PDB file of C-alpha atoms in Angstrom:
ATOM      1  CA  MET A   1       0.000   0.000   0.000  1.00 60.00           C
ATOM      2  CA  LEU A   2       2.897   2.347   0.629  1.00 64.00           C
ATOM      3  CA  GLY A   3       4.810   1.400  -2.524  1.00 68.00           C
ATOM      4  CA  TRP A   4       4.551   4.944  -3.858  1.00 71.00           C
ATOM      5  CA  ALA A   5       6.600   6.103  -0.841  1.00 82.00           C
ATOM      6  CA  ILE A   6       8.691   2.990  -0.150  1.00 81.00           C
ATOM      7  CA  PRO A   7      10.259   1.634  -3.362  1.00 84.00           C
ATOM      8  CA  TYR A   8      12.027  -1.322  -1.665  1.00 80.00           C
ATOM      9  CA  ALA A   9      11.337  -3.509   1.360  1.00 79.00           C
ATOM     10  CA  PRO A  10      13.949  -5.648   3.112  1.00 75.00           C
ATOM     11  CA  LYS A  11      13.946  -9.356   2.360  1.00 70.00           C
ATOM     12  CA  PHE A  12      14.694 -11.206   5.557  1.00 64.00           C
ATOM     13  CA  LYS A  13      16.857 -14.334   5.753  1.00 60.00           C
ATOM     14  CA  PRO A  14      13.973 -16.720   6.638  1.00 53.00           C
ATOM     15  CA  PHE A  15      12.543 -16.039   3.170  1.00 59.00           C
ATOM     16  CA  THR A  16      15.329 -17.949   1.433  1.00 70.00           C
ATOM     17  CA  CYS A  17      12.855 -20.841   1.708  1.00 81.00           C
ATOM     18  CA  VAL A  18      14.945 -24.000   1.356  1.00 78.00           C
ATOM     19  CA  LYS A  19      15.040 -27.089   3.546  1.00 74.00           C
ATOM     20  CA  LYS A  20      18.532 -28.014   2.383  1.00 77.00           C
ATOM     21  CA  ARG A  21      20.543 -25.923   4.857  1.00 74.00           C
ATOM     22  CA  GLU A  22      23.829 -26.263   2.953  1.00 73.00           C
ATOM     23  CA  SER A  23      22.192 -24.390   0.046  1.00 68.00           C
ATOM     24  CA  ILE A  24      21.622 -21.236   2.085  1.00 69.00           C
ATOM     25  CA  GLY A  25      24.063 -18.618   0.924  1.00 68.00           C
ATOM     26  CA  ARG A  26      24.996 -20.572  -2.216  1.00 67.00           C
ATOM     27  CA  PHE A  27      22.305 -19.161  -4.493  1.00 68.00           C
ATOM     28  CA  PHE A  28      21.792 -15.525  -5.425  1.00 62.00           C
ATOM     29  CA  SER A  29      18.989 -13.733  -3.656  1.00 65.00           C
ATOM     30  CA  TYR A  30      18.341 -10.023  -3.429  1.00 68.00           C
ATOM     31  CA  PHE A  31      18.454  -8.381   0.000  1.00 72.00           C
ATOM     32  CA  TRP A  32      15.656  -6.019  -1.002  1.00 77.00           C
ATOM     33  CA  VAL A  33      12.346  -6.618  -2.756  1.00 76.00           C
ATOM     34  CA  PRO A  34      10.941  -3.914  -5.078  1.00 83.00           C
ATOM     35  CA  THR A  35       7.457  -3.007  -3.884  1.00 84.00           C
ATOM     36  CA  ALA A  36       6.386  -2.343  -7.498  1.00 85.00           C
ATOM     37  CA  GLY A  37       7.100  -6.018  -8.254  1.00 81.00           C
ATOM     38  CA  SER A  38       5.030  -7.083  -5.266  1.00 80.00           C
ATOM     39  CA  ARG A  39       2.111  -4.943  -6.455  1.00 85.00           C
ATOM     40  CA  GLN A  40       2.389  -6.469  -9.935  1.00 89.00           C
ATOM     41  CA  LEU A  41       2.413  -9.970  -8.449  1.00 84.00           C
ATOM     42  CA  MET A  42      -0.807  -9.187  -6.553  1.00 87.00           C
ATOM     43  CA  ARG A  43      -2.403  -7.831  -9.762  1.00 92.00           C
ATOM     44  CA  LEU A  44      -1.394 -10.951 -11.673  1.00 91.00           C
ATOM     45  CA  GLY A  45      -2.908 -13.145  -8.948  1.00 90.00           C
ATOM     46  CA  ALA A  46      -6.161 -11.206  -9.102  1.00 93.00           C
ATOM     47  CA  GLU A  47      -6.283 -11.601 -12.887  1.00 93.00           C
ATOM     48  CA  ALA A  48      -5.654 -15.350 -12.621  1.00 91.00           C
ATOM     49  CA  ARG A  49      -8.478 -15.686 -10.092  1.00 91.00           C
ATOM     50  CA  ALA A  50     -10.936 -13.996 -12.464  1.00 94.00           C
ATOM     51  CA  HIS A  51     -13.629 -16.285 -13.836  1.00 93.00           C
ATOM     52  CA  GLY A  52     -12.637 -18.123 -17.021  1.00 95.00           C
ATOM     53  CA  VAL A  53      -8.980 -17.108 -17.214  1.00 96.00           C
ATOM     54  CA  LEU A  54      -7.327 -20.364 -16.132  1.00 97.00           C
ATOM     55  CA  GLU A  55     -10.073 -22.405 -17.754  1.00 97.00           C
ATOM     56  CA  ARG A  56      -9.027 -21.020 -21.177  1.00 97.00           C
ATOM     57  CA  ILE A  57      -5.482 -22.376 -20.917  1.00 97.00           C
ATOM     58  CA  ASP A  58      -5.265 -25.242 -23.397  1.00 95.00           C
ATOM     59  CA  CYS A  59      -1.511 -25.736 -23.856  1.00 95.00           C
ATOM     60  CA  PRO A  60       0.452 -28.428 -21.976  1.00 95.00           C
ATOM     61  CA  VAL A  61       1.110 -27.489 -18.347  1.00 97.00           C
ATOM     62  CA  LEU A  62       3.611 -28.859 -15.832  1.00 98.00           C
ATOM     63  CA  HIS A  63       3.103 -27.686 -12.267  1.00 98.00           C
ATOM     64  CA  LEU A  64       5.865 -28.338  -9.708  1.00 98.00           C
ATOM     65  CA  HIS A  65       5.173 -27.346  -6.125  1.00 97.00           C
ATOM     66  CA  SER A  66       6.064 -28.259  -2.580  1.00 95.00           C
ATOM     67  CA  PRO A  67       3.381 -28.972   0.016  1.00 95.00           C
ATOM     68  CA  SER A  68       5.551 -27.133   2.563  1.00 93.00           C
ATOM     69  CA  ASP A  69       6.242 -24.048   0.397  1.00 90.00           C
ATOM     70  CA  ARG A  70       6.330 -21.010   2.713  1.00 85.00           C
ATOM     71  CA  ALA A  71       6.329 -18.403  -0.068  1.00 83.00           C
ATOM     72  CA  ALA A  72       3.572 -19.644  -2.407  1.00 86.00           C
ATOM     73  CA  SER A  73       0.462 -21.203  -0.903  1.00 91.00           C
ATOM     74  CA  PRO A  74       0.168 -24.902  -1.804  1.00 95.00           C
ATOM     75  CA  SER A  75      -3.629 -24.829  -1.395  1.00 96.00           C
ATOM     76  CA  ALA A  76      -3.972 -21.782  -3.687  1.00 94.00           C
ATOM     77  CA  ALA A  77      -1.664 -23.467  -6.205  1.00 95.00           C
ATOM     78  CA  GLN A  78      -3.823 -26.607  -6.109  1.00 97.00           C
ATOM     79  CA  LYS A  79      -6.999 -24.591  -6.668  1.00 96.00           C
ATOM     80  CA  ALA A  80      -5.402 -22.803  -9.624  1.00 96.00           C
ATOM     81  CA  PHE A  81      -4.130 -26.069 -11.132  1.00 97.00           C
ATOM     82  CA  ASP A  82      -7.577 -27.640 -10.825  1.00 97.00           C
ATOM     83  CA  ARG A  83      -9.067 -24.761 -12.832  1.00 97.00           C
ATOM     84  CA  ILE A  84      -6.605 -24.996 -15.741  1.00 97.00           C
ATOM     85  CA  GLY A  85      -8.522 -26.140 -18.803  1.00 97.00           C
ATOM     86  CA  SER A  86      -5.722 -28.037 -20.530  1.00 96.00           C
ATOM     87  CA  LYS A  87      -6.244 -31.753 -21.031  1.00 95.00           C
ATOM     88  CA  ALA A  88      -2.446 -32.158 -21.030  1.00 95.00           C
ATOM     89  CA  LYS A  89      -1.601 -31.032 -17.527  1.00 97.00           C
ATOM     90  CA  ARG A  90       0.563 -32.714 -14.935  1.00 97.00           C
ATOM     91  CA  GLN A  91       1.174 -31.862 -11.312  1.00 98.00           C
ATOM     92  CA  VAL A  92       4.169 -33.006  -9.264  1.00 98.00           C
ATOM     93  CA  TRP A  93       4.466 -32.420  -5.524  1.00 98.00           C
ATOM     94  CA  LEU A  94       8.055 -32.211  -4.276  1.00 96.00           C
ATOM     95  CA  ALA A  95       7.725 -33.149  -0.606  1.00 95.00           C
ATOM     96  CA  ASN A  96      11.335 -32.625   0.465  1.00 94.00           C
ATOM     97  CA  SER A  97      11.675 -29.010  -0.663  1.00 91.00           C
ATOM     98  CA  ASP A  98      10.418 -25.518   0.065  1.00 87.00           C
ATOM     99  CA  HIS A  99      10.055 -22.623  -2.408  1.00 85.00           C
ATOM    100  CA  VAL A 100      13.464 -22.515  -4.127  1.00 83.00           C
ATOM    101  CA  LEU A 101      13.179 -25.910  -5.812  1.00 87.00           C
ATOM    102  CA  PHE A 102      16.410 -25.840  -7.829  1.00 86.00           C
ATOM    103  CA  TRP A 103      18.522 -25.389  -4.671  1.00 84.00           C
ATOM    104  CA  ASP A 104      16.605 -27.739  -2.415  1.00 89.00           C
ATOM    105  CA  CYS A 105      16.462 -31.465  -1.674  1.00 88.00           C
ATOM    106  CA  ASP A 106      14.288 -32.311  -4.715  1.00 91.00           C
ATOM    107  CA  ALA A 107      16.361 -30.308  -7.231  1.00 93.00           C
ATOM    108  CA  GLU A 108      17.317 -33.305  -9.366  1.00 96.00           C
ATOM    109  CA  GLN A 109      13.725 -34.549  -9.504  1.00 97.00           C
ATOM    110  CA  ALA A 110      12.526 -31.051 -10.470  1.00 97.00           C
ATOM    111  CA  LYS A 111      15.071 -30.866 -13.298  1.00 97.00           C
ATOM    112  CA  SER A 112      14.181 -34.366 -14.466  1.00 97.00           C
ATOM    113  CA  GLU A 113      10.453 -33.601 -14.486  1.00 97.00           C
ATOM    114  CA  ILE A 114      10.994 -30.428 -16.513  1.00 96.00           C
ATOM    115  CA  LEU A 115      13.278 -32.132 -19.022  1.00 95.00           C
ATOM    116  CA  GLY A 116      10.861 -35.035 -19.431  1.00 95.00           C
ATOM    117  CA  PHE A 117       7.965 -32.633 -19.900  1.00 95.00           C
ATOM    118  CA  LEU A 118       9.793 -30.615 -22.551  1.00 94.00           C
ATOM    119  CA  LEU A 119      11.022 -33.683 -24.418  1.00 92.00           C
ATOM    120  CA  SER A 120       7.534 -35.218 -24.472  1.00 91.00           C
ATOM    121  CA  TYR A 121       6.208 -32.440 -26.705  1.00 79.00           C
ATOM    122  CA  GLU A 122       7.619 -32.269 -30.194  1.00 71.00           C
ATOM    123  CA  GLY A 123       7.190 -28.951 -31.899  1.00 63.00           C
ATOM    124  CA  PRO A 124       8.156 -27.844 -35.385  1.00 59.00           C
ATOM    125  CA  SER A 125      11.750 -28.448 -36.304  1.00 53.00           C
ATOM    126  CA  ARG A 126      14.063 -25.446 -36.039  1.00 49.00           C
ATOM    127  CA  MET A 127      15.455 -26.374 -39.448  1.00 46.00           C
ATOM    128  CA  GLU A 128      12.123 -25.924 -41.248  1.00 46.00           C
TER     129      GLU A 128
END
C-alpha cells in the first residue's frame, strides 16, 4: 500500500525458503524486494483468479510445487491447477523441498520432471 513512498522492502533471511541448509548462501537472492514487483504480483494473482482465465489455458502445463512451500500457498496453487482447462496437464508435488526448488532437496527430480515434460512435446523443427 505504501509502494509509492517505499520503493524497496527488506527481504529477511527466513525467506530464502529452502530445507537443504547447505544451500543457504549458495544461491543468489536479493536483499531487497521492489514493492512495485510485489504490487504487480498481486495484480497478476487477481487476474488469474478472475472467472474463465485459467479455464481457457489449453496448452500443456507442468506444475511443480512443494506442500511445505512457505512463499507460495500450496492450497492456492492446487486450486489454480484444478481450474486450468488443458487436457495435457501434470502436477508433481516435491515433498522434500520448500520454495526454491532448484537449490533444495528435490532439485534433481525437479530438473528431471521439466526435461521429461519438454522432451515429451515435439514442436516444429528449427530447421524448417
